[in-house]
PDB file of N, CA and C in Angstrom:
ATOM      1  N   MET A   1       0.745  -1.357   0.017  1.00 73.00           N
ATOM      2  CA  MET A   1       0.033   0.000   0.119  1.00 73.00           C
ATOM      3  C   MET A   1       0.814   1.340  -0.137  1.00 73.00           C
ATOM      4  N   TYR A   2       1.902   1.162   0.929  1.00 82.00           N
ATOM      5  CA  TYR A   2       2.665   2.403   0.954  1.00 82.00           C
ATOM      6  C   TYR A   2       3.331   2.842  -0.354  1.00 82.00           C
ATOM      7  N   GLN A   3       3.788   1.746  -1.268  1.00 87.00           N
ATOM      8  CA  GLN A   3       4.498   2.198  -2.355  1.00 87.00           C
ATOM      9  C   GLN A   3       3.538   2.580  -3.538  1.00 87.00           C
ATOM     10  N   ASP A   4       2.300   2.286  -3.225  1.00 87.00           N
ATOM     11  CA  ASP A   4       1.341   2.768  -4.239  1.00 87.00           C
ATOM     12  C   ASP A   4       0.796   4.084  -3.823  1.00 87.00           C
ATOM     13  N   ALA A   5       0.350   4.217  -2.760  1.00 89.00           N
ATOM     14  CA  ALA A   5      -0.284   5.354  -2.235  1.00 89.00           C
ATOM     15  C   ALA A   5       0.600   6.644  -1.889  1.00 89.00           C
ATOM     16  N   ILE A   6       1.671   6.670  -1.406  1.00 92.00           N
ATOM     17  CA  ILE A   6       2.543   7.765  -0.971  1.00 92.00           C
ATOM     18  C   ILE A   6       3.078   8.435  -2.149  1.00 92.00           C
ATOM     19  N   PRO A   7       3.377   7.962  -3.313  1.00 92.00           N
ATOM     20  CA  PRO A   7       3.957   8.332  -4.496  1.00 92.00           C
ATOM     21  C   PRO A   7       2.803   9.166  -5.151  1.00 92.00           C
ATOM     22  N   ARG A   8       1.518   8.480  -5.183  1.00 90.00           N
ATOM     23  CA  ARG A   8       0.451   9.426  -5.763  1.00 90.00           C
ATOM     24  C   ARG A   8      -0.169  10.440  -5.074  1.00 90.00           C
ATOM     25  N   LEU A   9      -0.238  10.181  -3.507  1.00 91.00           N
ATOM     26  CA  LEU A   9      -0.501  11.421  -2.736  1.00 91.00           C
ATOM     27  C   LEU A   9       0.499  12.741  -2.776  1.00 91.00           C
ATOM     28  N   ALA A  10       1.880  12.236  -2.693  1.00 93.00           N
ATOM     29  CA  ALA A  10       2.749  13.323  -2.969  1.00 93.00           C
ATOM     30  C   ALA A  10       2.640  14.304  -4.212  1.00 93.00           C
ATOM     31  N   LYS A  11       2.369  13.355  -5.474  1.00 92.00           N
ATOM     32  CA  LYS A  11       2.308  14.125  -6.576  1.00 92.00           C
ATOM     33  C   LYS A  11       1.057  14.996  -6.589  1.00 92.00           C
ATOM     34  N   ALA A  12       0.076  14.492  -6.037  1.00 92.00           N
ATOM     35  CA  ALA A  12      -1.399  15.330  -5.971  1.00 92.00           C
ATOM     36  C   ALA A  12      -1.010  16.444  -5.074  1.00 92.00           C
ATOM     37  N   LEU A  13      -0.476  16.215  -3.981  1.00 93.00           N
ATOM     38  CA  LEU A  13      -0.110  17.534  -3.161  1.00 93.00           C
ATOM     39  C   LEU A  13       0.894  18.497  -3.707  1.00 93.00           C
ATOM     40  N   LEU A  14       1.785  18.074  -4.409  1.00 94.00           N
ATOM     41  CA  LEU A  14       2.772  18.888  -5.090  1.00 94.00           C
ATOM     42  C   LEU A  14       1.893  19.578  -6.016  1.00 94.00           C
ATOM     43  N   ALA A  15       1.158  19.064  -6.813  1.00 92.00           N
ATOM     44  CA  ALA A  15       0.241  19.715  -7.610  1.00 92.00           C
ATOM     45  C   ALA A  15      -0.669  20.759  -7.285  1.00 92.00           C
ATOM     46  N   ALA A  16      -1.301  20.418  -6.113  1.00 92.00           N
ATOM     47  CA  ALA A  16      -2.119  21.304  -5.241  1.00 92.00           C
ATOM     48  C   ALA A  16      -1.424  22.323  -4.692  1.00 92.00           C
ATOM     49  N   ARG A  17      -0.173  22.146  -4.430  1.00 93.00           N
ATOM     50  CA  ARG A  17       0.851  23.346  -3.825  1.00 93.00           C
ATOM     51  C   ARG A  17       1.333  24.232  -4.864  1.00 93.00           C
ATOM     52  N   GLY A  18       1.067  23.856  -6.110  1.00 94.00           N
ATOM     53  CA  GLY A  18       1.671  24.472  -7.344  1.00 94.00           C
ATOM     54  C   GLY A  18       3.069  24.619  -7.462  1.00 94.00           C
ATOM     55  N   LEU A  19       3.604  23.314  -7.068  1.00 94.00           N
ATOM     56  CA  LEU A  19       4.954  22.985  -7.109  1.00 94.00           C
ATOM     57  C   LEU A  19       5.571  22.422  -8.388  1.00 94.00           C
ATOM     58  N   ALA A  20       5.777  23.000  -9.300  1.00 93.00           N
ATOM     59  CA  ALA A  20       6.337  22.211 -10.477  1.00 93.00           C
ATOM     60  C   ALA A  20       7.774  21.936 -10.451  1.00 93.00           C
ATOM     61  N   HIS A  21       8.573  22.614  -9.727  1.00 96.00           N
ATOM     62  CA  HIS A  21       9.945  22.253  -9.744  1.00 96.00           C
ATOM     63  C   HIS A  21      10.424  22.408  -8.095  1.00 96.00           C
ATOM     64  N   PRO A  22       9.935  21.553  -7.226  1.00 96.00           N
ATOM     65  CA  PRO A  22      10.051  21.836  -5.951  1.00 96.00           C
ATOM     66  C   PRO A  22      11.687  21.409  -5.351  1.00 96.00           C
ATOM     67  N   SER A  23      11.893  22.164  -4.501  1.00 97.00           N
ATOM     68  CA  SER A  23      13.179  22.126  -3.734  1.00 97.00           C
ATOM     69  C   SER A  23      13.385  20.938  -2.874  1.00 97.00           C
ATOM     70  N   ALA A  24      14.557  20.447  -2.659  1.00 97.00           N
ATOM     71  CA  ALA A  24      14.813  19.315  -1.731  1.00 97.00           C
ATOM     72  C   ALA A  24      13.825  19.535  -0.429  1.00 97.00           C
ATOM     73  N   GLU A  25      13.775  20.705   0.185  1.00 97.00           N
ATOM     74  CA  GLU A  25      12.936  20.938   1.349  1.00 97.00           C
ATOM     75  C   GLU A  25      11.471  20.824   0.991  1.00 97.00           C
ATOM     76  N   GLN A  26      11.008  21.267   0.078  1.00 96.00           N
ATOM     77  CA  GLN A  26       9.601  21.250  -0.294  1.00 96.00           C
ATOM     78  C   GLN A  26       9.269  19.849  -0.789  1.00 96.00           C
ATOM     79  N   LEU A  27      10.031  18.975  -1.271  1.00 96.00           N
ATOM     80  CA  LEU A  27       9.945  17.549  -1.203  1.00 96.00           C
ATOM     81  C   LEU A  27       9.850  16.802   0.059  1.00 96.00           C
ATOM     82  N   ALA A  28      10.737  17.156   0.783  1.00 96.00           N
ATOM     83  CA  ALA A  28      10.461  16.476   2.224  1.00 96.00           C
ATOM     84  C   ALA A  28       9.296  16.958   3.081  1.00 96.00           C
ATOM     85  N   GLU A  29       8.957  18.078   2.843  1.00 96.00           N
ATOM     86  CA  GLU A  29       7.729  18.709   3.403  1.00 96.00           C
ATOM     87  C   GLU A  29       6.526  18.026   2.836  1.00 96.00           C
ATOM     88  N   THR A  30       6.389  17.826   1.476  1.00 95.00           N
ATOM     89  CA  THR A  30       5.338  17.186   0.652  1.00 95.00           C
ATOM     90  C   THR A  30       5.189  15.718   1.327  1.00 95.00           C
ATOM     91  N   TYR A  31       6.366  15.063   1.298  1.00 95.00           N
ATOM     92  CA  TYR A  31       6.467  13.639   1.821  1.00 95.00           C
ATOM     93  C   TYR A  31       5.645  13.498   3.229  1.00 95.00           C
ATOM     94  N   GLN A  32       6.120  14.542   4.067  1.00 96.00           N
ATOM     95  CA  GLN A  32       5.444  14.485   5.321  1.00 96.00           C
ATOM     96  C   GLN A  32       3.895  14.490   5.318  1.00 96.00           C
ATOM     97  N   MET A  33       3.524  15.495   4.517  1.00 95.00           N
ATOM     98  CA  MET A  33       2.053  15.701   4.211  1.00 95.00           C
ATOM     99  C   MET A  33       1.473  14.663   3.664  1.00 95.00           C
ATOM    100  N   ALA A  34       2.058  13.882   2.842  1.00 94.00           N
ATOM    101  CA  ALA A  34       1.401  12.645   2.360  1.00 94.00           C
ATOM    102  C   ALA A  34       1.161  11.509   3.158  1.00 94.00           C
ATOM    103  N   LEU A  35       2.404  11.451   3.983  1.00 94.00           N
ATOM    104  CA  LEU A  35       2.313  10.526   5.205  1.00 94.00           C
ATOM    105  C   LEU A  35       1.064  10.919   6.121  1.00 94.00           C
ATOM    106  N   LEU A  36       1.300  12.092   6.613  1.00 94.00           N
ATOM    107  CA  LEU A  36       0.059  12.605   7.487  1.00 94.00           C
ATOM    108  C   LEU A  36      -1.397  12.350   6.963  1.00 94.00           C
ATOM    109  N   LEU A  37      -1.470  12.610   5.701  1.00 93.00           N
ATOM    110  CA  LEU A  37      -2.867  12.229   4.904  1.00 93.00           C
ATOM    111  C   LEU A  37      -3.252  10.875   5.031  1.00 93.00           C
ATOM    112  N   LEU A  38      -2.218  10.095   4.579  1.00 93.00           N
ATOM    113  CA  LEU A  38      -2.322   8.699   4.459  1.00 93.00           C
ATOM    114  C   LEU A  38      -2.907   8.110   5.685  1.00 93.00           C
ATOM    115  N   PHE A  39      -2.150   8.505   6.891  1.00 94.00           N
ATOM    116  CA  PHE A  39      -2.355   7.777   8.126  1.00 94.00           C
ATOM    117  C   PHE A  39      -3.801   8.395   8.646  1.00 94.00           C
ATOM    118  N   ARG A  40      -4.124   9.630   8.312  1.00 93.00           N
ATOM    119  CA  ARG A  40      -5.345  10.073   8.841  1.00 93.00           C
ATOM    120  C   ARG A  40      -6.461   9.350   8.057  1.00 93.00           C
ATOM    121  N   LEU A  41      -6.188   9.214   6.655  1.00 92.00           N
ATOM    122  CA  LEU A  41      -7.377   8.503   6.127  1.00 92.00           C
ATOM    123  C   LEU A  41      -7.235   7.138   6.694  1.00 92.00           C
ATOM    124  N   LEU A  42      -6.276   6.441   6.839  1.00 93.00           N
ATOM    125  CA  LEU A  42      -6.558   5.073   7.319  1.00 93.00           C
ATOM    126  C   LEU A  42      -7.146   5.059   8.928  1.00 93.00           C
ATOM    127  N   PHE A  43      -6.853   6.008   9.516  1.00 95.00           N
ATOM    128  CA  PHE A  43      -7.465   6.254  10.978  1.00 95.00           C
ATOM    129  C   PHE A  43      -9.091   6.280  10.649  1.00 95.00           C
ATOM    130  N   VAL A  44      -9.468   7.176   9.912  1.00 94.00           N
ATOM    131  CA  VAL A  44     -10.918   7.271   9.738  1.00 94.00           C
ATOM    132  C   VAL A  44     -11.567   6.180   8.898  1.00 94.00           C
ATOM    133  N   ALA A  45     -10.892   5.383   8.280  1.00 92.00           N
ATOM    134  CA  ALA A  45     -11.340   4.214   7.485  1.00 92.00           C
ATOM    135  C   ALA A  45     -11.509   3.154   8.558  1.00 92.00           C
ATOM    136  N   TYR A  46     -10.658   3.098   9.378  1.00 94.00           N
ATOM    137  CA  TYR A  46     -10.436   2.110  10.558  1.00 94.00           C
ATOM    138  C   TYR A  46     -11.640   2.193  11.650  1.00 94.00           C
ATOM    139  N   ALA A  47     -11.803   3.631  12.057  1.00 94.00           N
ATOM    140  CA  ALA A  47     -12.837   4.030  12.867  1.00 94.00           C
ATOM    141  C   ALA A  47     -14.315   3.729  12.415  1.00 94.00           C
ATOM    142  N   GLU A  48     -14.451   4.248  11.044  1.00 92.00           N
ATOM    143  CA  GLU A  48     -15.835   3.911  10.313  1.00 92.00           C
ATOM    144  C   GLU A  48     -16.068   2.328  10.372  1.00 92.00           C
ATOM    145  N   ASP A  49     -15.246   1.700   9.856  1.00 91.00           N
ATOM    146  CA  ASP A  49     -15.142   0.170   9.818  1.00 91.00           C
ATOM    147  C   ASP A  49     -15.550  -0.383  11.267  1.00 91.00           C
ATOM    148  N   ARG A  50     -15.035   0.108  12.253  1.00 93.00           N
ATOM    149  CA  ARG A  50     -15.407  -0.406  13.681  1.00 93.00           C
ATOM    150  C   ARG A  50     -16.516   0.265  14.354  1.00 93.00           C
ATOM    151  N   ASP A  51     -17.244   1.023  13.609  1.00 91.00           N
ATOM    152  CA  ASP A  51     -18.334   1.848  14.209  1.00 91.00           C
ATOM    153  C   ASP A  51     -18.005   2.828  15.405  1.00 91.00           C
ATOM    154  N   LEU A  52     -16.666   3.364  15.234  1.00 94.00           N
ATOM    155  CA  LEU A  52     -16.396   4.198  16.233  1.00 94.00           C
ATOM    156  C   LEU A  52     -16.743   5.659  15.684  1.00 94.00           C
ATOM    157  N   LEU A  53     -17.211   5.803  14.742  1.00 92.00           N
ATOM    158  CA  LEU A  53     -17.788   6.743  14.017  1.00 92.00           C
ATOM    159  C   LEU A  53     -19.188   6.572  13.766  1.00 92.00           C
ATOM    160  N   PRO A  54     -20.123   7.689  13.562  1.00 91.00           N
ATOM    161  CA  PRO A  54     -21.529   7.420  13.378  1.00 91.00           C
ATOM    162  C   PRO A  54     -21.955   7.061  11.955  1.00 91.00           C
ATOM    163  N   TYR A  55     -21.119   6.316  11.318  1.00 84.00           N
ATOM    164  CA  TYR A  55     -21.286   6.004   9.755  1.00 84.00           C
ATOM    165  C   TYR A  55     -22.724   5.242   9.505  1.00 84.00           C
ATOM    166  N   ARG A  56     -23.179   4.367  10.572  1.00 86.00           N
ATOM    167  CA  ARG A  56     -24.354   3.765  10.332  1.00 86.00           C
ATOM    168  C   ARG A  56     -25.635   4.379  10.970  1.00 86.00           C
ATOM    169  N   THR A  57     -25.389   5.280  11.749  1.00 90.00           N
ATOM    170  CA  THR A  57     -26.371   5.757  12.755  1.00 90.00           C
ATOM    171  C   THR A  57     -26.663   7.279  12.520  1.00 90.00           C
ATOM    172  N   ASN A  58     -26.027   8.034  11.749  1.00 92.00           N
ATOM    173  CA  ASN A  58     -26.109   9.460  11.298  1.00 92.00           C
ATOM    174  C   ASN A  58     -26.058   9.554   9.813  1.00 92.00           C
ATOM    175  N   GLY A  59     -27.306   9.875   9.554  1.00 90.00           N
ATOM    176  CA  GLY A  59     -27.564  10.150   7.810  1.00 90.00           C
ATOM    177  C   GLY A  59     -26.577  11.133   7.413  1.00 90.00           C
ATOM    178  N   LEU A  60     -26.475  12.284   8.255  1.00 92.00           N
ATOM    179  CA  LEU A  60     -25.713  13.367   7.772  1.00 92.00           C
ATOM    180  C   LEU A  60     -24.132  12.946   7.564  1.00 92.00           C
ATOM    181  N   TYR A  61     -23.788  12.400   8.600  1.00 92.00           N
ATOM    182  CA  TYR A  61     -22.386  11.746   8.589  1.00 92.00           C
ATOM    183  C   TYR A  61     -21.985  10.851   7.563  1.00 92.00           C
ATOM    184  N   GLU A  62     -23.087  10.007   7.344  1.00 91.00           N
ATOM    185  CA  GLU A  62     -22.795   8.945   6.374  1.00 91.00           C
ATOM    186  C   GLU A  62     -22.554   9.489   4.854  1.00 91.00           C
ATOM    187  N   THR A  63     -23.395  10.448   4.439  1.00 90.00           N
ATOM    188  CA  THR A  63     -23.168  10.936   3.231  1.00 90.00           C
ATOM    189  C   THR A  63     -22.080  11.906   3.036  1.00 90.00           C
ATOM    190  N   ARG A  64     -21.199  11.973   4.262  1.00 91.00           N
ATOM    191  CA  ARG A  64     -20.213  12.797   4.244  1.00 91.00           C
ATOM    192  C   ARG A  64     -18.862  11.721   4.512  1.00 91.00           C
ATOM    193  N   SER A  65     -19.172  10.476   4.901  1.00 93.00           N
ATOM    194  CA  SER A  65     -18.241   9.759   5.250  1.00 93.00           C
ATOM    195  C   SER A  65     -17.094   9.287   4.216  1.00 93.00           C
ATOM    196  N   LEU A  66     -15.952   8.989   4.705  1.00 92.00           N
ATOM    197  CA  LEU A  66     -14.718   8.470   3.828  1.00 92.00           C
ATOM    198  C   LEU A  66     -15.346   7.164   3.138  1.00 92.00           C
ATOM    199  N   LYS A  67     -16.084   6.260   3.550  1.00 90.00           N
ATOM    200  CA  LYS A  67     -16.538   5.096   2.957  1.00 90.00           C
ATOM    201  C   LYS A  67     -17.481   5.365   1.845  1.00 90.00           C
ATOM    202  N   HIS A  68     -18.427   6.236   2.245  1.00 91.00           N
ATOM    203  CA  HIS A  68     -19.307   6.797   1.159  1.00 91.00           C
ATOM    204  C   HIS A  68     -18.704   7.529   0.069  1.00 91.00           C
ATOM    205  N   LYS A  69     -17.789   8.387   0.357  1.00 90.00           N
ATOM    206  CA  LYS A  69     -17.169   9.085  -0.915  1.00 90.00           C
ATOM    207  C   LYS A  69     -16.163   8.272  -1.745  1.00 90.00           C
ATOM    208  N   ALA A  70     -15.357   7.341  -1.034  1.00 89.00           N
ATOM    209  CA  ALA A  70     -14.853   6.321  -1.640  1.00 89.00           C
ATOM    210  C   ALA A  70     -15.464   5.452  -2.712  1.00 89.00           C
ATOM    211  N   THR A  71     -16.902   5.040  -2.227  1.00 90.00           N
ATOM    212  CA  THR A  71     -18.070   4.260  -3.127  1.00 90.00           C
ATOM    213  C   THR A  71     -18.257   5.151  -4.204  1.00 90.00           C
ATOM    214  N   GLU A  72     -18.439   6.457  -4.071  1.00 89.00           N
ATOM    215  CA  GLU A  72     -18.853   7.308  -5.188  1.00 89.00           C
ATOM    216  C   GLU A  72     -18.036   7.477  -6.121  1.00 89.00           C
ATOM    217  N   LEU A  73     -16.480   7.733  -5.610  1.00 86.00           N
ATOM    218  CA  LEU A  73     -15.258   7.823  -6.719  1.00 86.00           C
ATOM    219  C   LEU A  73     -15.309   6.415  -7.295  1.00 86.00           C
ATOM    220  N   ALA A  74     -15.379   5.364  -6.578  1.00 87.00           N
ATOM    221  CA  ALA A  74     -15.245   3.891  -7.409  1.00 87.00           C
ATOM    222  C   ALA A  74     -16.285   3.875  -8.427  1.00 87.00           C
ATOM    223  N   GLU A  75     -17.361   4.262  -7.854  1.00 88.00           N
ATOM    224  CA  GLU A  75     -18.594   4.116  -8.919  1.00 88.00           C
ATOM    225  C   GLU A  75     -18.435   4.779 -10.420  1.00 88.00           C
ATOM    226  N   LEU A  76     -17.939   6.337 -10.135  1.00 85.00           N
ATOM    227  CA  LEU A  76     -17.584   7.125 -11.158  1.00 85.00           C
ATOM    228  C   LEU A  76     -16.517   6.780 -12.033  1.00 85.00           C
ATOM    229  N   ALA A  77     -15.486   6.223 -11.376  1.00 83.00           N
ATOM    230  CA  ALA A  77     -14.490   5.414 -12.069  1.00 83.00           C
ATOM    231  C   ALA A  77     -14.899   4.525 -13.112  1.00 83.00           C
ATOM    232  N   ARG A  78     -15.712   3.509 -12.400  1.00 85.00           N
ATOM    233  CA  ARG A  78     -16.264   2.465 -13.069  1.00 85.00           C
ATOM    234  C   ARG A  78     -17.048   2.896 -14.166  1.00 85.00           C
ATOM    235  N   LYS A  79     -18.071   3.807 -14.089  1.00 86.00           N
ATOM    236  CA  LYS A  79     -18.829   4.316 -15.131  1.00 86.00           C
ATOM    237  C   LYS A  79     -18.158   5.068 -16.192  1.00 86.00           C
ATOM    238  N   THR A  80     -17.193   5.580 -15.748  1.00 83.00           N
ATOM    239  CA  THR A  80     -16.405   6.371 -16.890  1.00 83.00           C
ATOM    240  C   THR A  80     -14.997   6.441 -16.654  1.00 83.00           C
ATOM    241  N   PRO A  81     -14.462   5.336 -17.375  1.00 73.00           N
ATOM    242  CA  PRO A  81     -13.011   5.009 -17.347  1.00 73.00           C
ATOM    243  C   PRO A  81     -12.338   6.400 -17.483  1.00 73.00           C
ATOM    244  N   SER A  82     -12.562   7.038 -18.379  1.00 69.00           N
ATOM    245  CA  SER A  82     -11.627   8.252 -18.952  1.00 69.00           C
ATOM    246  C   SER A  82     -11.575   9.481 -17.668  1.00 69.00           C
ATOM    247  N   VAL A  83     -12.871   9.356 -17.065  1.00 58.00           N
ATOM    248  CA  VAL A  83     -12.840  10.237 -15.800  1.00 58.00           C
ATOM    249  C   VAL A  83     -11.700   9.922 -14.682  1.00 58.00           C
ATOM    250  N   ALA A  84     -11.491   8.637 -14.644  1.00 57.00           N
ATOM    251  CA  ALA A  84     -10.555   8.134 -13.510  1.00 57.00           C
ATOM    252  C   ALA A  84      -9.218   8.540 -14.053  1.00 57.00           C
ATOM    253  N   ALA A  85      -9.074   8.684 -15.308  1.00 60.00           N
ATOM    254  CA  ALA A  85      -7.725   8.756 -15.878  1.00 60.00           C
ATOM    255  C   ALA A  85      -7.128  10.202 -16.107  1.00 60.00           C
ATOM    256  N   SER A  86      -8.303  11.234 -15.870  1.00 56.00           N
ATOM    257  CA  SER A  86      -8.067  12.509 -16.089  1.00 56.00           C
ATOM    258  C   SER A  86      -7.944  13.426 -14.853  1.00 56.00           C
ATOM    259  N   PRO A  87      -6.986  13.882 -14.497  1.00 52.00           N
ATOM    260  CA  PRO A  87      -6.856  14.823 -13.314  1.00 52.00           C
ATOM    261  C   PRO A  87      -7.730  15.956 -13.300  1.00 52.00           C
ATOM    262  N   SER A  88      -8.017  16.560 -14.251  1.00 48.00           N
ATOM    263  CA  SER A  88      -8.859  17.705 -14.472  1.00 48.00           C
ATOM    264  C   SER A  88     -10.155  17.294 -14.673  1.00 48.00           C
ATOM    265  N   SER A  89     -10.740  15.959 -14.059  1.00 50.00           N
ATOM    266  CA  SER A  89     -12.053  15.545 -14.256  1.00 50.00           C
ATOM    267  C   SER A  89     -13.023  15.870 -13.168  1.00 50.00           C
ATOM    268  N   SER A  90     -14.126  15.515 -13.056  1.00 49.00           N
ATOM    269  CA  SER A  90     -15.038  15.718 -12.145  1.00 49.00           C
ATOM    270  C   SER A  90     -14.581  14.752 -10.794  1.00 49.00           C
ATOM    271  N   THR A  91     -13.465  13.632 -11.055  1.00 46.00           N
ATOM    272  CA  THR A  91     -13.179  12.936  -9.998  1.00 46.00           C
ATOM    273  C   THR A  91     -12.402  13.901  -9.074  1.00 46.00           C
ATOM    274  N   ALA A  92     -11.478  14.741  -9.629  1.00 53.00           N
ATOM    275  CA  ALA A  92     -10.737  15.741  -9.080  1.00 53.00           C
ATOM    276  C   ALA A  92     -11.686  16.931  -8.306  1.00 53.00           C
ATOM    277  N   ALA A  93     -12.511  17.121  -8.805  1.00 56.00           N
ATOM    278  CA  ALA A  93     -13.471  18.019  -8.296  1.00 56.00           C
ATOM    279  C   ALA A  93     -14.190  17.475  -6.988  1.00 56.00           C
ATOM    280  N   MET A  94     -14.628  16.141  -7.174  1.00 52.00           N
ATOM    281  CA  MET A  94     -15.310  15.245  -6.016  1.00 52.00           C
ATOM    282  C   MET A  94     -14.178  15.328  -4.859  1.00 52.00           C
ATOM    283  N   THR A  95     -13.168  14.871  -5.297  1.00 55.00           N
ATOM    284  CA  THR A  95     -12.107  14.725  -4.355  1.00 55.00           C
ATOM    285  C   THR A  95     -11.908  16.114  -3.471  1.00 55.00           C
ATOM    286  N   ASP A  96     -11.923  17.162  -4.363  1.00 57.00           N
ATOM    287  CA  ASP A  96     -11.656  18.497  -3.590  1.00 57.00           C
ATOM    288  C   ASP A  96     -12.748  18.867  -2.683  1.00 57.00           C
ATOM    289  N   GLU A  97     -13.884  18.416  -3.063  1.00 53.00           N
ATOM    290  CA  GLU A  97     -15.209  18.853  -2.110  1.00 53.00           C
ATOM    291  C   GLU A  97     -15.147  17.878  -0.965  1.00 53.00           C
ATOM    292  N   MET A  98     -14.566  16.683  -1.255  1.00 51.00           N
ATOM    293  CA  MET A  98     -14.628  15.687  -0.083  1.00 51.00           C
ATOM    294  C   MET A  98     -13.571  16.075   1.014  1.00 51.00           C
ATOM    295  N   PHE A  99     -12.621  16.909   0.663  1.00 53.00           N
ATOM    296  CA  PHE A  99     -11.787  17.278   1.745  1.00 53.00           C
ATOM    297  C   PHE A  99     -11.704  18.863   1.907  1.00 53.00           C
ATOM    298  N   ARG A 100     -12.898  19.325   1.408  1.00 51.00           N
ATOM    299  CA  ARG A 100     -12.778  20.984   1.499  1.00 51.00           C
ATOM    300  C   ARG A 100     -12.965  21.688   3.004  1.00 51.00           C
ATOM    301  N   PHE A 101     -13.717  20.839   3.923  1.00 43.00           N
ATOM    302  CA  PHE A 101     -13.584  21.322   5.313  1.00 43.00           C
ATOM    303  C   PHE A 101     -13.167  20.038   6.293  1.00 43.00           C
ATOM    304  N   SER A 102     -12.412  19.292   5.751  1.00 45.00           N
ATOM    305  CA  SER A 102     -11.651  18.240   6.509  1.00 45.00           C
ATOM    306  C   SER A 102     -10.584  18.770   7.484  1.00 45.00           C
ATOM    307  N   PRO A 103     -10.574  18.298   8.572  1.00 44.00           N
ATOM    308  CA  PRO A 103      -9.463  18.724   9.353  1.00 44.00           C
ATOM    309  C   PRO A 103      -8.129  18.144   8.871  1.00 44.00           C
ATOM    310  N   VAL A 104      -8.203  17.186   8.126  1.00 43.00           N
ATOM    311  CA  VAL A 104      -6.904  16.766   7.189  1.00 43.00           C
ATOM    312  C   VAL A 104      -6.324  17.887   6.498  1.00 43.00           C
ATOM    313  N   THR A 105      -7.251  18.525   5.666  1.00 41.00           N
ATOM    314  CA  THR A 105      -6.774  19.462   4.688  1.00 41.00           C
ATOM    315  C   THR A 105      -6.148  20.860   5.546  1.00 41.00           C
ATOM    316  N   ALA A 106      -6.714  21.182   6.645  1.00 41.00           N
ATOM    317  CA  ALA A 106      -6.402  22.092   7.563  1.00 41.00           C
ATOM    318  C   ALA A 106      -5.108  22.053   7.997  1.00 41.00           C
ATOM    319  N   SER A 107      -4.726  20.698   8.445  1.00 45.00           N
ATOM    320  CA  SER A 107      -3.261  20.382   9.158  1.00 45.00           C
ATOM    321  C   SER A 107      -2.435  20.496   7.920  1.00 45.00           C
ATOM    322  N   VAL A 108      -2.693  19.747   6.703  1.00 45.00           N
ATOM    323  CA  VAL A 108      -1.815  19.591   5.709  1.00 45.00           C
ATOM    324  C   VAL A 108      -1.424  20.777   4.841  1.00 45.00           C
ATOM    325  N   THR A 109      -2.355  21.808   4.797  1.00 43.00           N
ATOM    326  CA  THR A 109      -2.025  23.045   4.034  1.00 43.00           C
ATOM    327  C   THR A 109      -1.278  24.049   4.949  1.00 43.00           C
ATOM    328  N   ARG A 110      -1.057  23.759   6.160  1.00 40.00           N
ATOM    329  CA  ARG A 110      -0.268  24.846   6.746  1.00 40.00           C
ATOM    330  C   ARG A 110       1.070  24.980   6.622  1.00 40.00           C
TER     331      ARG A 110
END
């Protein structure tokens, strides 16, 4: 998982930060951001799976849950393979919305 996720997260973070030619310091900082994001996503996924978060009992949370958003993205990618391949697609827009008010974004973008 690490070898698949970290490079993809780091590339996405570099793009989101507008770093076309990052310095060594910016690469190190982006790597730390990618690790933080991955571990937070894993934590939320684990907590939802173990019913430590109100995934099954709160409709509002359920529609915004990581599990629900992942299902939406997977369904969109399944229905429209070209969408999954394009970073400028609605998949990117959906991902942006998924993290718009997330505590993960607030910490990562500091």
